[in-house]
Coordinates of N, CA, C and O in Angstrom, one line a residue:
M160 N 24.6 -30.3 31.3 CA 25.1 -29.1 30.7 C 24.5 -28.8 29.4 O 24.2 -27.7 29.0
K161 N 24.2 -29.9 28.6 CA 23.6 -29.8 27.3 C 22.2 -29.2 27.5 O 21.8 -28.3 26.7
N162 N 21.5 -29.6 28.4 CA 20.1 -29.1 28.6 C 20.1 -27.7 29.0 O 19.3 -26.9 28.6
L163 N 21.0 -27.3 29.9 CA 21.1 -25.9 30.3 C 21.4 -25.0 29.1 O 20.8 -23.9 28.9
T164 N 22.3 -25.4 28.2 CA 22.7 -24.7 27.0 C 21.4 -24.5 26.1 O 21.2 -23.5 25.6
K165 N 20.7 -25.6 26.0 CA 19.5 -25.6 25.1 C 18.5 -24.6 25.7 O 17.8 -23.8 25.0
I166 N 18.3 -24.6 27.0 CA 17.4 -23.7 27.7 C 17.8 -22.2 27.5 O 17.0 -21.4 27.1
V167 N 19.1 -22.0 27.7 CA 19.6 -20.6 27.5 C 19.4 -20.2 26.1 O 18.9 -19.0 25.8
L168 N 19.7 -21.0 25.1 CA 19.5 -20.7 23.7 C 18.0 -20.4 23.4 O 17.7 -19.5 22.6
A169 N 17.1 -21.3 23.9 CA 15.7 -21.1 23.7 C 15.2 -19.8 24.2 O 14.4 -19.1 23.6
V170 N 15.6 -19.5 25.5 CA 15.2 -18.2 26.1 C 15.7 -17.0 25.3 O 15.0 -16.1 25.0
G171 N 16.9 -17.1 24.8 CA 17.5 -16.0 24.0 C 16.8 -15.9 22.7 O 16.5 -14.8 22.3
A172 N 16.4 -17.0 22.1 CA 15.7 -16.9 20.8 C 14.3 -16.3 21.0 O 13.9 -15.4 20.2
F173 N 13.6 -16.6 22.1 CA 12.3 -16.0 22.4 C 12.4 -14.5 22.7 O 11.6 -13.7 22.3
A174 N 13.5 -14.2 23.4 CA 13.7 -12.8 23.7 C 14.0 -12.0 22.4 O 13.4 -10.9 22.2
V175 N 14.8 -12.5 21.5 CA 15.0 -11.8 20.3 C 13.8 -11.8 19.4 O 13.4 -10.7 18.9
A176 N 13.0 -12.8 19.4 CA 11.8 -12.8 18.6 C 10.8 -11.8 19.2 O 10.1 -11.1 18.4
G177 N 10.7 -11.8 20.5 CA 9.8 -10.8 21.1 C 10.2 -9.4 20.8 O 9.3 -8.5 20.6
T178 N 11.5 -9.1 20.8 CA 11.9 -7.8 20.4 C 11.6 -7.4 19.0 O 11.2 -6.3 18.6
A179 N 11.9 -8.4 18.1 CA 11.6 -8.2 16.7 C 10.1 -7.9 16.4 O 9.8 -7.3 15.4
M180 N 9.3 -8.5 17.2 CA 7.8 -8.4 17.0 C 7.2 -7.3 17.8 O 6.0 -7.2 18.0
A181 N 8.0 -6.4 18.4 CA 7.5 -5.3 19.3 C 6.6 -4.5 18.5 O 6.7 -4.2 17.3
Q182 N 5.6 -3.9 19.2 CA 4.6 -3.1 18.6 C 5.2 -1.8 18.1 O 5.9 -1.1 18.9
P183 N 5.0 -1.4 16.9 CA 5.5 -0.1 16.4 C 4.9 1.1 17.1 O 3.7 1.0 17.6
K184 N 5.6 2.2 17.2 CA 5.0 3.4 17.8 C 4.0 4.0 16.8 O 4.1 3.8 15.6
P185 N 3.0 4.7 17.3 CA 2.0 5.3 16.4 C 2.7 6.1 15.2 O 2.2 6.1 14.1
E186 N 3.7 6.9 15.5 CA 4.4 7.7 14.5 C 4.9 6.8 13.3 O 5.0 7.2 12.2
Q187 N 5.4 5.5 13.7 CA 5.9 4.6 12.7 C 4.8 4.1 11.8 O 5.0 3.9 10.6
Y188 N 3.6 3.9 12.3 CA 2.5 3.5 11.5 C 2.2 4.6 10.5 O 1.9 4.3 9.3
V189 N 2.2 5.9 10.9 CA 1.9 7.0 10.0 C 2.9 7.1 8.9 O 2.6 7.2 7.8
K190 N 4.2 6.9 9.3 CA 5.3 7.0 8.3 C 5.2 5.9 7.3 O 5.4 6.1 6.1
H191 N 4.8 4.7 7.8 CA 4.7 3.5 6.9 C 3.6 3.7 5.9 O 3.8 3.6 4.7
R192 N 2.4 4.1 6.3 CA 1.3 4.3 5.4 C 1.6 5.4 4.4 O 1.3 5.3 3.2
Q193 N 2.1 6.5 4.9 CA 2.4 7.7 4.0 C 3.5 7.3 3.0 O 3.4 7.7 1.9
S194 N 4.5 6.5 3.4 CA 5.5 6.1 2.5 C 4.9 5.2 1.4 O 5.3 5.4 0.2
A195 N 4.1 4.3 1.8 CA 3.5 3.4 0.8 C 2.6 4.2 -0.2 O 2.7 3.9 -1.4
F196 N 1.8 5.1 0.3 CA 1.0 5.9 -0.6 C 1.9 6.8 -1.5 O 1.6 6.9 -2.7
A197 N 2.9 7.3 -1.0 CA 3.8 8.2 -1.8 C 4.5 7.4 -2.9 O 4.6 7.9 -4.0
L198 N 4.9 6.2 -2.6 CA 5.5 5.4 -3.6 C 4.5 4.9 -4.6 O 4.9 4.9 -5.8
M199 N 3.3 4.6 -4.2 CA 2.3 4.3 -5.2 C 2.1 5.5 -6.2 O 2.1 5.3 -7.4
G200 N 2.0 6.7 -5.7 CA 1.9 7.8 -6.5 C 3.1 8.1 -7.4 O 3.0 8.4 -8.6
W201 N 4.3 7.8 -6.9 CA 5.5 8.0 -7.6 C 5.5 7.1 -8.9 O 5.9 7.5 -9.9
Y202 N 5.1 5.9 -8.8 CA 5.1 4.9 -9.9 C 3.8 5.0 -10.7 O 3.8 4.7 -11.9
F203 N 2.7 5.4 -10.1 CA 1.4 5.4 -10.8 C 1.4 6.6 -11.8 O 1.0 6.5 -12.9
G204 N 1.9 7.8 -11.3 CA 1.8 9.0 -12.1 C 2.4 8.9 -13.5 O 1.7 9.3 -14.4
P205 N 3.6 8.5 -13.6 CA 4.2 8.4 -15.0 C 3.4 7.5 -16.0 O 3.5 7.7 -17.2
M206 N 2.7 6.5 -15.4 CA 1.9 5.6 -16.3 C 0.7 6.3 -16.9 O 0.1 5.9 -17.9
A207 N 0.3 7.5 -16.3 CA -0.9 8.2 -16.8 C -0.7 8.7 -18.2 O -1.6 8.6 -19.0
G208 N 0.5 9.1 -18.5 CA 0.8 9.6 -19.9 C 0.7 8.4 -20.9 O 0.2 8.6 -22.0
V209 N 1.0 7.2 -20.5 CA 0.9 6.1 -21.4 C -0.6 5.8 -21.5 O -1.1 5.5 -22.7
A210 N -1.3 5.8 -20.4 CA -2.7 5.4 -20.5 C -3.5 6.4 -21.3 O -4.5 6.1 -22.0
K211 N -3.1 7.7 -21.3 CA -3.8 8.7 -22.1 C -3.3 8.8 -23.6 O -3.8 9.6 -24.4
G212 N -2.3 8.0 -23.9 CA -1.7 8.0 -25.3 C -0.8 9.1 -25.5 O -0.4 9.3 -26.7
E213 N -0.3 9.8 -24.5 CA 0.6 10.9 -24.6 C 2.1 10.4 -24.7 O 2.9 11.1 -25.1
K214 N 2.3 9.2 -24.2 CA 3.6 8.6 -24.2 C 3.5 7.2 -24.8 O 2.4 6.6 -24.6
P215 N 4.5 6.7 -25.4 CA 4.5 5.4 -26.0 C 4.4 4.3 -24.9 O 4.9 4.5 -23.8
F216 N 3.8 3.2 -25.2 CA 3.7 2.1 -24.3 C 5.0 1.4 -24.4 O 5.4 0.9 -25.4
N217 N 5.7 1.4 -23.3 CA 7.0 0.7 -23.2 C 6.8 -0.5 -22.2 O 6.7 -0.2 -21.0
K218 N 6.7 -1.7 -22.7 CA 6.4 -2.8 -21.8 C 7.3 -2.9 -20.6 O 6.8 -3.2 -19.5
E219 N 8.5 -2.8 -20.8 CA 9.5 -2.9 -19.6 C 9.2 -1.8 -18.6 O 9.1 -2.2 -17.4
E220 N 9.0 -0.6 -19.0 CA 8.7 0.5 -18.0 C 7.4 0.3 -17.3 O 7.3 0.4 -16.1
V221 N 6.3 0.0 -18.0 CA 5.0 -0.1 -17.4 C 4.9 -1.4 -16.6 O 4.2 -1.4 -15.5
T222 N 5.6 -2.4 -17.0 CA 5.7 -3.7 -16.2 C 6.3 -3.4 -14.8 O 5.8 -3.8 -13.8
K223 N 7.4 -2.7 -14.8 CA 8.1 -2.4 -13.6 C 7.3 -1.5 -12.7 O 7.1 -1.7 -11.5
A224 N 6.7 -0.4 -13.3 CA 6.0 0.6 -12.5 C 4.7 -0.1 -11.9 O 4.4 0.1 -10.8
S225 N 4.0 -0.8 -12.8 CA 2.7 -1.4 -12.3 C 2.9 -2.5 -11.3 O 2.1 -2.6 -10.3
A226 N 4.0 -3.2 -11.4 CA 4.4 -4.2 -10.4 C 4.6 -3.6 -9.0 O 4.2 -4.1 -8.0
L227 N 5.3 -2.5 -9.1 CA 5.6 -1.8 -7.8 C 4.4 -1.2 -7.2 O 4.2 -1.2 -6.0
V228 N 3.5 -0.6 -8.0 CA 2.2 -0.1 -7.5 C 1.4 -1.3 -6.9 O 0.8 -1.1 -5.8
A229 N 1.4 -2.4 -7.6 CA 0.7 -3.6 -7.0 C 1.2 -4.0 -5.7 O 0.5 -4.3 -4.8
T230 N 2.5 -4.0 -5.5 CA 3.1 -4.3 -4.2 C 2.8 -3.3 -3.2 O 2.4 -3.6 -2.1
M231 N 2.9 -2.0 -3.5 CA 2.6 -1.0 -2.5 C 1.1 -1.0 -2.1 O 0.8 -0.6 -1.0
A232 N 0.3 -1.3 -3.1 CA -1.2 -1.3 -2.8 C -1.6 -2.3 -1.7 O -2.6 -2.2 -1.1
K233 N -0.7 -3.2 -1.4 CA -1.0 -4.2 -0.3 C -0.5 -3.8 1.1 O -0.9 -4.4 2.1
L234 N 0.2 -2.7 1.1 CA 0.9 -2.3 2.4 C 0.2 -1.4 3.3 O 0.3 -1.6 4.5
P235 N -0.4 -0.3 2.9 CA -0.8 0.7 3.9 C -2.0 0.4 4.8 O -2.1 1.0 5.9
Y236 N -2.8 -0.5 4.5 CA -4.1 -0.6 5.1 C -4.1 -1.2 6.6 O -5.0 -0.9 7.3
D237 N -3.0 -1.8 6.9 CA -2.8 -2.3 8.3 C -2.2 -1.2 9.2 O -1.9 -1.5 10.3
S238 N -1.8 -0.1 8.6 CA -1.1 0.9 9.3 C -2.0 2.1 9.7 O -1.6 3.2 9.8
F239 N -3.3 1.7 10.0 CA -4.2 2.7 10.5 C -4.9 2.2 11.8 O -6.1 2.3 11.9
P240 N -4.1 1.8 12.8 CA -4.7 1.3 14.0 C -5.3 2.5 14.8 O -4.9 3.7 14.6
V241 N -6.2 2.2 15.6 CA -6.8 3.2 16.5 C -5.7 3.8 17.3 O -4.8 3.1 17.8
G242 N -5.7 5.1 17.5 CA -4.7 5.8 18.2 C -3.7 6.6 17.2 O -2.9 7.3 17.7
T243 N -3.9 6.4 15.9 CA -3.1 7.1 15.0 C -3.9 8.2 14.2 O -3.3 8.7 13.3
E244 N -5.1 8.4 14.7 CA -6.0 9.3 14.0 C -5.4 10.8 13.9 O -5.6 11.4 12.9
T245 N -4.7 11.2 14.9 CA -4.3 12.6 14.9 C -2.7 12.7 15.0 O -2.2 13.8 15.4
I246 N -2.1 11.6 14.7 CA -0.6 11.6 14.9 C 0.0 12.3 13.6 O -0.3 11.9 12.5
G247 N 0.9 13.2 13.8 CA 1.6 13.8 12.7 C 0.7 14.6 11.7 O -0.4 14.9 12.0
N248 N 1.3 14.8 10.5 CA 0.6 15.5 9.5 C -0.2 14.5 8.6 O 0.3 14.1 7.5
T249 N -1.3 14.1 9.1 CA -2.1 13.0 8.3 C -3.2 13.7 7.6 O -3.8 14.7 8.0
R250 N -3.5 13.1 6.4 CA -4.6 13.6 5.6 C -5.8 12.6 5.7 O -6.8 12.7 5.1
A251 N -5.6 11.6 6.6 CA -6.7 10.6 6.8 C -7.9 11.2 7.5 O -7.7 11.9 8.5
L252 N -9.1 11.0 7.0 CA -10.3 11.5 7.6 C -10.7 10.5 8.7 O -10.3 9.3 8.7
P253 N -11.5 11.0 9.7 CA -12.0 10.1 10.8 C -12.7 8.9 10.2 O -12.8 7.9 10.9
T254 N -13.3 9.0 9.0 CA -14.0 7.9 8.5 C -13.1 6.6 8.3 O -13.7 5.5 8.2
V255 N -11.8 6.8 8.2 CA -10.9 5.6 8.1 C -11.2 4.7 9.2 O -11.2 3.5 9.1
W256 N -11.4 5.3 10.4 CA -11.6 4.5 11.6 C -13.1 4.2 11.9 O -13.4 3.1 12.3
S257 N -14.0 5.2 11.6 CA -15.4 4.9 11.9 C -16.1 4.0 10.8 O -17.1 3.4 11.1
D258 N -15.5 4.0 9.6 CA -16.0 3.1 8.6 C -14.9 2.2 8.0 O -14.7 2.1 6.8
N259 N -14.2 1.6 9.0 CA -13.0 0.8 8.6 C -13.3 -0.3 7.7 O -12.4 -0.7 6.8
G260 N -14.5 -0.9 7.8 CA -14.8 -2.0 6.9 C -14.8 -1.6 5.4 O -14.3 -2.2 4.5
K261 N -15.4 -0.4 5.1 CA -15.5 0.1 3.8 C -14.1 0.5 3.3 O -13.7 0.2 2.2
F262 N -13.3 1.1 4.2 CA -11.9 1.5 3.9 C -11.1 0.3 3.5 O -10.4 0.3 2.5
R263 N -11.2 -0.8 4.3 CA -10.4 -2.0 4.0 C -10.9 -2.6 2.7 O -10.1 -3.2 1.9
E264 N -12.2 -2.6 2.5 CA -12.8 -3.1 1.2 C -12.2 -2.4 0.0 O -11.9 -3.1 -1.0
L265 N -12.2 -1.1 0.1 CA -11.6 -0.3 -1.0 C -10.1 -0.6 -1.2 O -9.6 -0.7 -2.3
G266 N -9.4 -0.8 0.0 CA -8.0 -1.2 -0.1 C -7.8 -2.5 -0.8 O -6.9 -2.7 -1.6
N267 N -8.6 -3.5 -0.4 CA -8.5 -4.8 -1.1 C -8.8 -4.7 -2.6 O -8.2 -5.4 -3.4
K268 N -9.8 -3.9 -2.9 CA -10.2 -3.7 -4.3 C -9.0 -3.1 -5.1 O -8.7 -3.5 -6.2
L269 N -8.4 -2.1 -4.5 CA -7.2 -1.5 -5.1 C -6.1 -2.6 -5.4 O -5.5 -2.6 -6.4
S270 N -5.9 -3.4 -4.4 CA -4.9 -4.4 -4.5 C -5.2 -5.4 -5.7 O -4.3 -5.7 -6.5
V271 N -6.4 -5.8 -5.8 CA -6.9 -6.7 -6.8 C -6.7 -6.1 -8.2 O -6.2 -6.7 -9.2
E272 N -7.2 -4.8 -8.3 CA -7.2 -4.1 -9.6 C -5.7 -3.8 -10.0 O -5.4 -3.8 -11.2
A273 N -4.9 -3.5 -9.0 CA -3.5 -3.2 -9.3 C -2.8 -4.4 -9.8 O -1.9 -4.4 -10.7
D274 N -3.1 -5.6 -9.2 CA -2.5 -6.9 -9.7 C -2.9 -7.1 -11.2 O -2.1 -7.6 -12.0
K275 N -4.2 -6.8 -11.5 CA -4.6 -7.0 -12.9 C -3.9 -6.1 -13.8 O -3.5 -6.5 -14.9
L276 N -3.6 -4.8 -13.4 CA -2.9 -3.9 -14.2 C -1.5 -4.4 -14.4 O -1.0 -4.4 -15.6
A277 N -0.8 -4.9 -13.4 CA 0.5 -5.5 -13.5 C 0.6 -6.7 -14.5 O 1.5 -6.8 -15.3
A278 N -0.5 -7.5 -14.4 CA -0.5 -8.7 -15.3 C -0.7 -8.2 -16.8 O -0.1 -8.8 -17.7
L279 N -1.5 -7.2 -17.0 CA -1.7 -6.7 -18.4 C -0.5 -6.1 -18.9 O -0.1 -6.3 -20.1
A280 N 0.2 -5.4 -18.1 CA 1.5 -4.7 -18.5 C 2.5 -5.8 -18.9 O 3.2 -5.7 -19.9
A281 N 2.6 -6.8 -18.0 CA 3.6 -7.9 -18.2 C 3.3 -8.7 -19.5 O 4.2 -9.2 -20.2
A282 N 2.0 -8.8 -19.8 CA 1.6 -9.5 -21.0 C 1.8 -8.6 -22.3 O 1.6 -9.1 -23.4
G283 N 2.1 -7.3 -22.1 CA 2.2 -6.4 -23.2 C 0.9 -6.0 -23.9 O 0.9 -5.6 -25.0
D284 N -0.2 -6.2 -23.1 CA -1.5 -5.8 -23.6 C -1.8 -4.3 -23.4 O -2.3 -3.9 -22.4
E285 N -1.4 -3.6 -24.4 CA -1.5 -2.1 -24.3 C -2.9 -1.6 -24.1 O -3.2 -0.8 -23.3
A286 N -3.9 -2.1 -24.9 CA -5.3 -1.7 -24.8 C -5.8 -2.1 -23.5 O -6.5 -1.3 -22.8
G287 N -5.5 -3.3 -23.0 CA -6.0 -3.8 -21.7 C -5.4 -3.0 -20.6 O -6.1 -2.6 -19.6
F288 N -4.1 -2.7 -20.7 CA -3.4 -1.8 -19.7 C -4.1 -0.5 -19.6 O -4.4 0.0 -18.5
K289 N -4.3 0.2 -20.7 CA -4.9 1.5 -20.7 C -6.3 1.5 -20.0 O -6.6 2.4 -19.2
K290 N -7.1 0.5 -20.4 CA -8.4 0.4 -19.8 C -8.3 0.1 -18.3 O -9.0 0.8 -17.5
Q291 N -7.5 -0.8 -17.9 CA -7.3 -1.2 -16.5 C -6.7 0.0 -15.7 O -7.0 0.2 -14.5
F292 N -5.9 0.8 -16.3 CA -5.3 2.0 -15.6 C -6.4 2.9 -15.1 O -6.4 3.4 -14.0
G293 N -7.5 3.0 -15.9 CA -8.6 3.8 -15.5 C -9.4 3.2 -14.4 O -9.8 3.9 -13.5
V294 N -9.5 1.9 -14.4 CA -10.1 1.2 -13.3 C -9.4 1.4 -12.0 O -10.0 1.7 -10.9
V295 N -8.1 1.3 -12.0 CA -7.2 1.5 -10.8 C -7.3 2.9 -10.3 O -7.5 3.2 -9.2
G296 N -7.3 3.9 -11.3 CA -7.4 5.3 -10.9 C -8.7 5.6 -10.3 O -8.8 6.3 -9.3
G297 N -9.8 5.0 -10.8 CA -11.1 5.1 -10.2 C -11.2 4.6 -8.8 O -11.9 5.1 -7.9
T298 N -10.5 3.4 -8.6 CA -10.5 2.8 -7.2 C -9.8 3.7 -6.3 O -10.2 3.9 -5.1
C299 N -8.6 4.3 -6.7 CA -7.9 5.3 -5.9 C -8.8 6.4 -5.5 O -8.9 6.8 -4.3
K300 N -9.5 7.0 -6.5 CA -10.3 8.2 -6.3 C -11.5 7.9 -5.3 O -11.8 8.7 -4.5
A301 N -12.1 6.7 -5.4 CA -13.2 6.3 -4.5 C -12.7 6.4 -3.1 O -13.4 6.9 -2.2
C302 N -11.5 5.9 -2.8 CA -11.0 6.0 -1.5 C -10.6 7.4 -1.0 O -10.9 7.8 0.1
H303 N -10.0 8.1 -1.9 CA -9.7 9.5 -1.6 C -10.9 10.3 -1.3 O -10.9 11.2 -0.4
D304 N -12.0 10.1 -2.1 CA -13.3 10.9 -1.9 C -13.8 10.7 -0.5 O -14.3 11.6 0.1
D305 N -13.8 9.5 0.0 CA -14.4 9.2 1.3 C -13.4 9.2 2.5 O -13.9 9.3 3.7
F306 N -12.1 9.1 2.3 CA -11.2 8.8 3.4 C -10.0 9.8 3.5 O -9.2 9.6 4.3
Q307 N -9.9 10.7 2.6 CA -8.8 11.6 2.6 C -9.2 13.1 2.6 O -10.1 13.4 1.8
K308 N -8.5 13.9 3.4 CA -8.8 15.3 3.4 C -8.4 15.9 2.1 O -7.4 15.5 1.5
K309 N -9.2 16.9 1.6 CA -8.9 17.5 0.3 C -7.7 18.4 0.4 O -7.4 19.0 1.4

């Protein structure tokens, strides 16, 4: 009886794990990547005023915002599988799929540069933060230029 219980529990666990790891639908990939990019913009935008010297450097605020940008920068790049090219209202260009190596390279660069921005913010390095903000913005722009519809 004990063995039968163990087998039933093991089969149930595998069934639950299989369900939890089910392949997302194409629409879910699009929603995931668009949400990550939208949140990056949401937190990145307000830091621009600080980087331009139009707003005061507030360590707590830029630390929070830059940490969230750094987290979001790691999320969207696995959400561009083949088959999602024309799903929904996407601004992704076909080059995302035809030159996926470059696309992922830029995504990795964004993640690295955003991590540096977050570290500078947390350290309270205003000058370093402002300089690195420009680097992160340039990395975003490079990807937008080649992989996003205008």
